């Protein structure tokens, strides 16, 4: 590593679009405290040891965390539907979610926030995820659901079937069905998909 890069935050940009990757590199590199590298494949960037990996949904399919397990992943939201974004947040460990229309100065602030060990998610995105639920959905906090019920909500959001949930929790499939029926009544929903926003809220 070049001496001139010492002390800088190393950021690997791993996006499905090379053009978007270069454009993002220009934005990030404007801040002298960041050193960037645009990944074309794992072989071309194996010598770069990043602190953070900036990814989009396309890059996630290549499992970048397996190549750089110690790096913190930051998701670039290119306008994903809410349900898809929630699913990604539940399945991956992100330290930040940043929209493509984020101003450059806010982008730098977000990266600095993550560098300090904190989580960054755009305020508008947080509001959309936590507030844009069906109007009839009752507020269901941790006090309303037991620990096991919270676990079941999380498993449902991850797409697990009743049999798989039963195996995870070492209980019968019928007991899982009873728990789910009780959860539906507590939070006033009628489908499993409606529990996904609740799972994210409980996780946050």
Coordinates of C-alpha atoms in Angstrom, one line a residue:
X1 CA 0.0 0.0 0.0
X2 CA 1.3 3.5 -0.9
X3 CA 2.4 5.6 2.1
X4 CA 0.2 8.4 0.8
X5 CA -2.8 6.2 1.5
X6 CA -1.9 5.6 5.2
X7 CA -4.7 6.6 7.6
X8 CA -7.3 6.8 4.9
X9 CA -10.6 4.9 5.0
X10 CA -10.4 2.3 2.2
X11 CA -13.7 1.8 0.3
X12 CA -14.3 -0.9 -2.3
X13 CA -17.0 0.0 -4.8
X14 CA -18.6 -3.2 -6.0
X15 CA -21.7 -2.4 -8.1
X16 CA -23.5 -4.2 -10.9
X17 CA -22.9 -1.2 -13.2
X18 CA -19.3 -0.3 -14.0
X19 CA -20.5 3.2 -15.1
X20 CA -22.3 3.8 -11.8
X21 CA -19.2 2.5 -10.0
X22 CA -16.9 5.0 -11.7
X23 CA -19.4 7.9 -11.1
X24 CA -19.6 6.9 -7.4
X25 CA -15.8 6.7 -7.2
X26 CA -15.6 10.3 -8.4
X27 CA -18.0 11.5 -5.7
X28 CA -16.2 9.6 -2.9
X29 CA -12.7 10.4 -4.0
X30 CA -13.4 14.1 -3.8
X31 CA -12.9 13.6 -0.1
X32 CA -9.2 13.2 0.6
X33 CA -9.8 11.0 3.7
X34 CA -11.1 8.2 1.4
X35 CA -9.2 5.8 -0.8
X36 CA -11.4 4.0 -3.3
X37 CA -11.2 1.1 -5.6
X38 CA -13.8 -0.1 -8.2
X39 CA -14.1 -3.9 -8.3
X40 CA -14.5 -5.6 -11.6
X41 CA -14.2 -9.0 -10.1
X42 CA -12.7 -10.6 -7.0
X43 CA -9.4 -11.4 -8.7
X44 CA -8.7 -7.8 -9.8
X45 CA -9.3 -6.4 -6.3
X46 CA -7.9 -9.2 -4.0
X47 CA -4.9 -7.0 -3.1
X48 CA -7.1 -4.2 -1.9
X49 CA -8.1 -4.6 1.8
X50 CA -11.2 -2.4 2.3
X51 CA -12.7 -1.1 5.5
X52 CA -16.1 -0.8 3.7
X53 CA -17.7 -2.3 0.6
X54 CA -20.3 -0.3 -1.2
X55 CA -22.7 -2.7 -3.0
X56 CA -26.0 -2.7 -4.8
X57 CA -28.5 -5.5 -5.2
X58 CA -26.8 -6.9 -8.2
X59 CA -23.4 -7.2 -6.5
X60 CA -24.9 -9.0 -3.5
X61 CA -25.6 -12.0 -5.7
X62 CA -21.8 -12.5 -5.9
X63 CA -21.6 -12.6 -2.1
X64 CA -18.9 -9.9 -1.7
X65 CA -18.7 -10.5 2.0
X66 CA -17.2 -13.9 1.5
X67 CA -14.2 -12.2 -0.3
X68 CA -13.8 -9.4 2.3
X69 CA -15.3 -10.8 5.5
X70 CA -13.9 -8.0 7.7
X71 CA -15.3 -5.1 5.7
X72 CA -18.6 -3.3 6.5
X73 CA -21.2 -3.5 3.8
X74 CA -23.0 -0.3 2.7
X75 CA -26.0 -0.8 0.4
X76 CA -26.7 1.7 -2.4
X77 CA -30.4 1.9 -2.9
X78 CA -31.2 2.4 -6.5
X79 CA -34.9 2.8 -5.9
X80 CA -35.8 -0.7 -4.7
X81 CA -39.4 -1.6 -3.8
X82 CA -39.9 -1.4 0.0
X83 CA -40.6 -5.1 0.4
X84 CA -37.4 -6.0 -1.4
X85 CA -35.3 -3.5 0.6
X86 CA -36.8 -4.9 3.9
X87 CA -35.9 -8.4 2.8
X88 CA -32.3 -7.4 2.0
X89 CA -32.0 -5.7 5.4
X90 CA -33.2 -8.8 7.1
X91 CA -30.9 -11.2 5.2
X92 CA -27.7 -9.1 5.2
X93 CA -25.7 -7.3 7.7
X94 CA -25.5 -3.7 6.4
X95 CA -23.9 -0.8 8.2
X96 CA -25.5 1.8 6.0
X97 CA -28.2 2.3 3.3
X98 CA -27.6 5.3 1.0
X99 CA -29.8 6.4 -1.9
X100 CA -28.3 7.2 -5.3
X101 CA -29.8 10.7 -5.1
X102 CA -28.0 11.5 -1.8
X103 CA -26.0 14.8 -2.1
X104 CA -22.2 14.3 -2.2
X105 CA -21.7 16.1 1.2
X106 CA -24.2 13.8 2.8
X107 CA -22.6 10.8 1.2
X108 CA -19.3 11.7 2.9
X109 CA -21.1 12.2 6.2
X110 CA -22.7 8.7 5.8
X111 CA -19.3 7.1 5.2
X112 CA -17.7 8.9 8.1
X113 CA -20.6 7.8 10.3
X114 CA -20.1 4.1 9.4
X115 CA -16.4 4.5 9.9
X116 CA -17.1 5.4 13.5
X117 CA -19.0 2.2 14.0
X118 CA -22.5 3.7 13.7
X119 CA -25.3 2.8 11.4
X120 CA -26.5 5.2 8.6
X121 CA -29.9 4.9 6.9
X122 CA -31.4 7.9 5.1
X123 CA -34.1 9.4 7.2
X124 CA -36.7 9.3 4.4
X125 CA -36.0 5.6 4.0
X126 CA -36.4 4.9 7.7
X127 CA -39.8 6.7 7.7
X128 CA -40.9 4.8 4.7
X129 CA -40.0 1.5 6.1
X130 CA -41.4 2.0 9.6
X131 CA -44.4 4.2 8.9
X132 CA -45.8 3.1 5.5
X133 CA -47.6 0.1 6.8
X134 CA -51.3 -0.7 6.4
X135 CA -53.3 1.8 8.3
X136 CA -55.0 -0.9 10.3
X137 CA -51.8 -2.4 11.6
X138 CA -51.6 -2.2 15.3
X139 CA -48.4 -0.9 16.8
X140 CA -46.6 -4.0 18.0
X141 CA -43.6 -3.5 20.1
X142 CA -41.5 -5.9 22.1
X143 CA -43.9 -5.7 25.0
X144 CA -46.8 -7.0 22.9
X145 CA -45.0 -10.1 21.6
X146 CA -43.1 -12.7 23.5
X147 CA -39.5 -13.5 22.6
X148 CA -40.6 -16.7 20.8
X149 CA -43.2 -14.8 18.9
X150 CA -40.6 -12.2 17.9
X151 CA -38.4 -15.0 16.7
X152 CA -41.2 -16.5 14.6
X153 CA -42.0 -13.1 13.0
X154 CA -38.3 -12.8 12.1
X155 CA -38.3 -16.3 10.6
X156 CA -41.4 -15.6 8.6
X157 CA -39.9 -12.5 7.2
X158 CA -36.9 -14.5 6.1
X159 CA -39.2 -16.8 4.1
X160 CA -39.1 -19.9 6.3
X161 CA -42.0 -22.3 6.3
X162 CA -43.8 -23.5 9.4
X163 CA -41.9 -26.8 9.3
X164 CA -38.5 -25.0 9.1
X165 CA -39.5 -22.7 11.9
X166 CA -40.5 -25.7 14.1
X167 CA -37.1 -27.2 13.5
X168 CA -35.2 -24.0 14.4
X169 CA -37.2 -23.6 17.6
X170 CA -37.4 -27.3 18.5
X171 CA -41.1 -27.2 18.8
X172 CA -44.0 -28.9 16.8
X173 CA -45.3 -27.6 13.6
X174 CA -48.8 -27.3 15.2
X175 CA -47.3 -25.1 18.0
X176 CA -45.8 -22.9 15.3
X177 CA -49.3 -22.5 13.7
X178 CA -50.8 -21.7 17.1
X179 CA -48.1 -19.0 17.7
X180 CA -48.7 -17.5 14.2
X181 CA -52.5 -17.4 14.8
X182 CA -51.9 -15.6 18.1
X183 CA -49.4 -13.1 16.4
X184 CA -52.0 -12.3 13.6
X185 CA -54.6 -11.4 16.3
X186 CA -52.2 -9.3 18.3
X187 CA -51.0 -7.1 15.4
X188 CA -54.2 -7.4 13.4
X189 CA -52.9 -8.8 10.1
X190 CA -54.2 -11.5 7.9
X191 CA -51.1 -12.6 5.9
X192 CA -47.5 -13.6 6.5
X193 CA -46.2 -10.9 4.2
X194 CA -47.7 -8.2 6.4
X195 CA -45.4 -9.2 9.2
X196 CA -42.2 -8.2 7.2
X197 CA -42.3 -4.5 8.2
X198 CA -42.9 -5.6 11.8
X199 CA -39.8 -7.9 11.7
X200 CA -37.7 -5.0 10.5
X201 CA -39.1 -2.7 13.2
X202 CA -38.4 -5.3 15.9
X203 CA -34.8 -5.7 14.6
X204 CA -34.1 -2.0 14.7

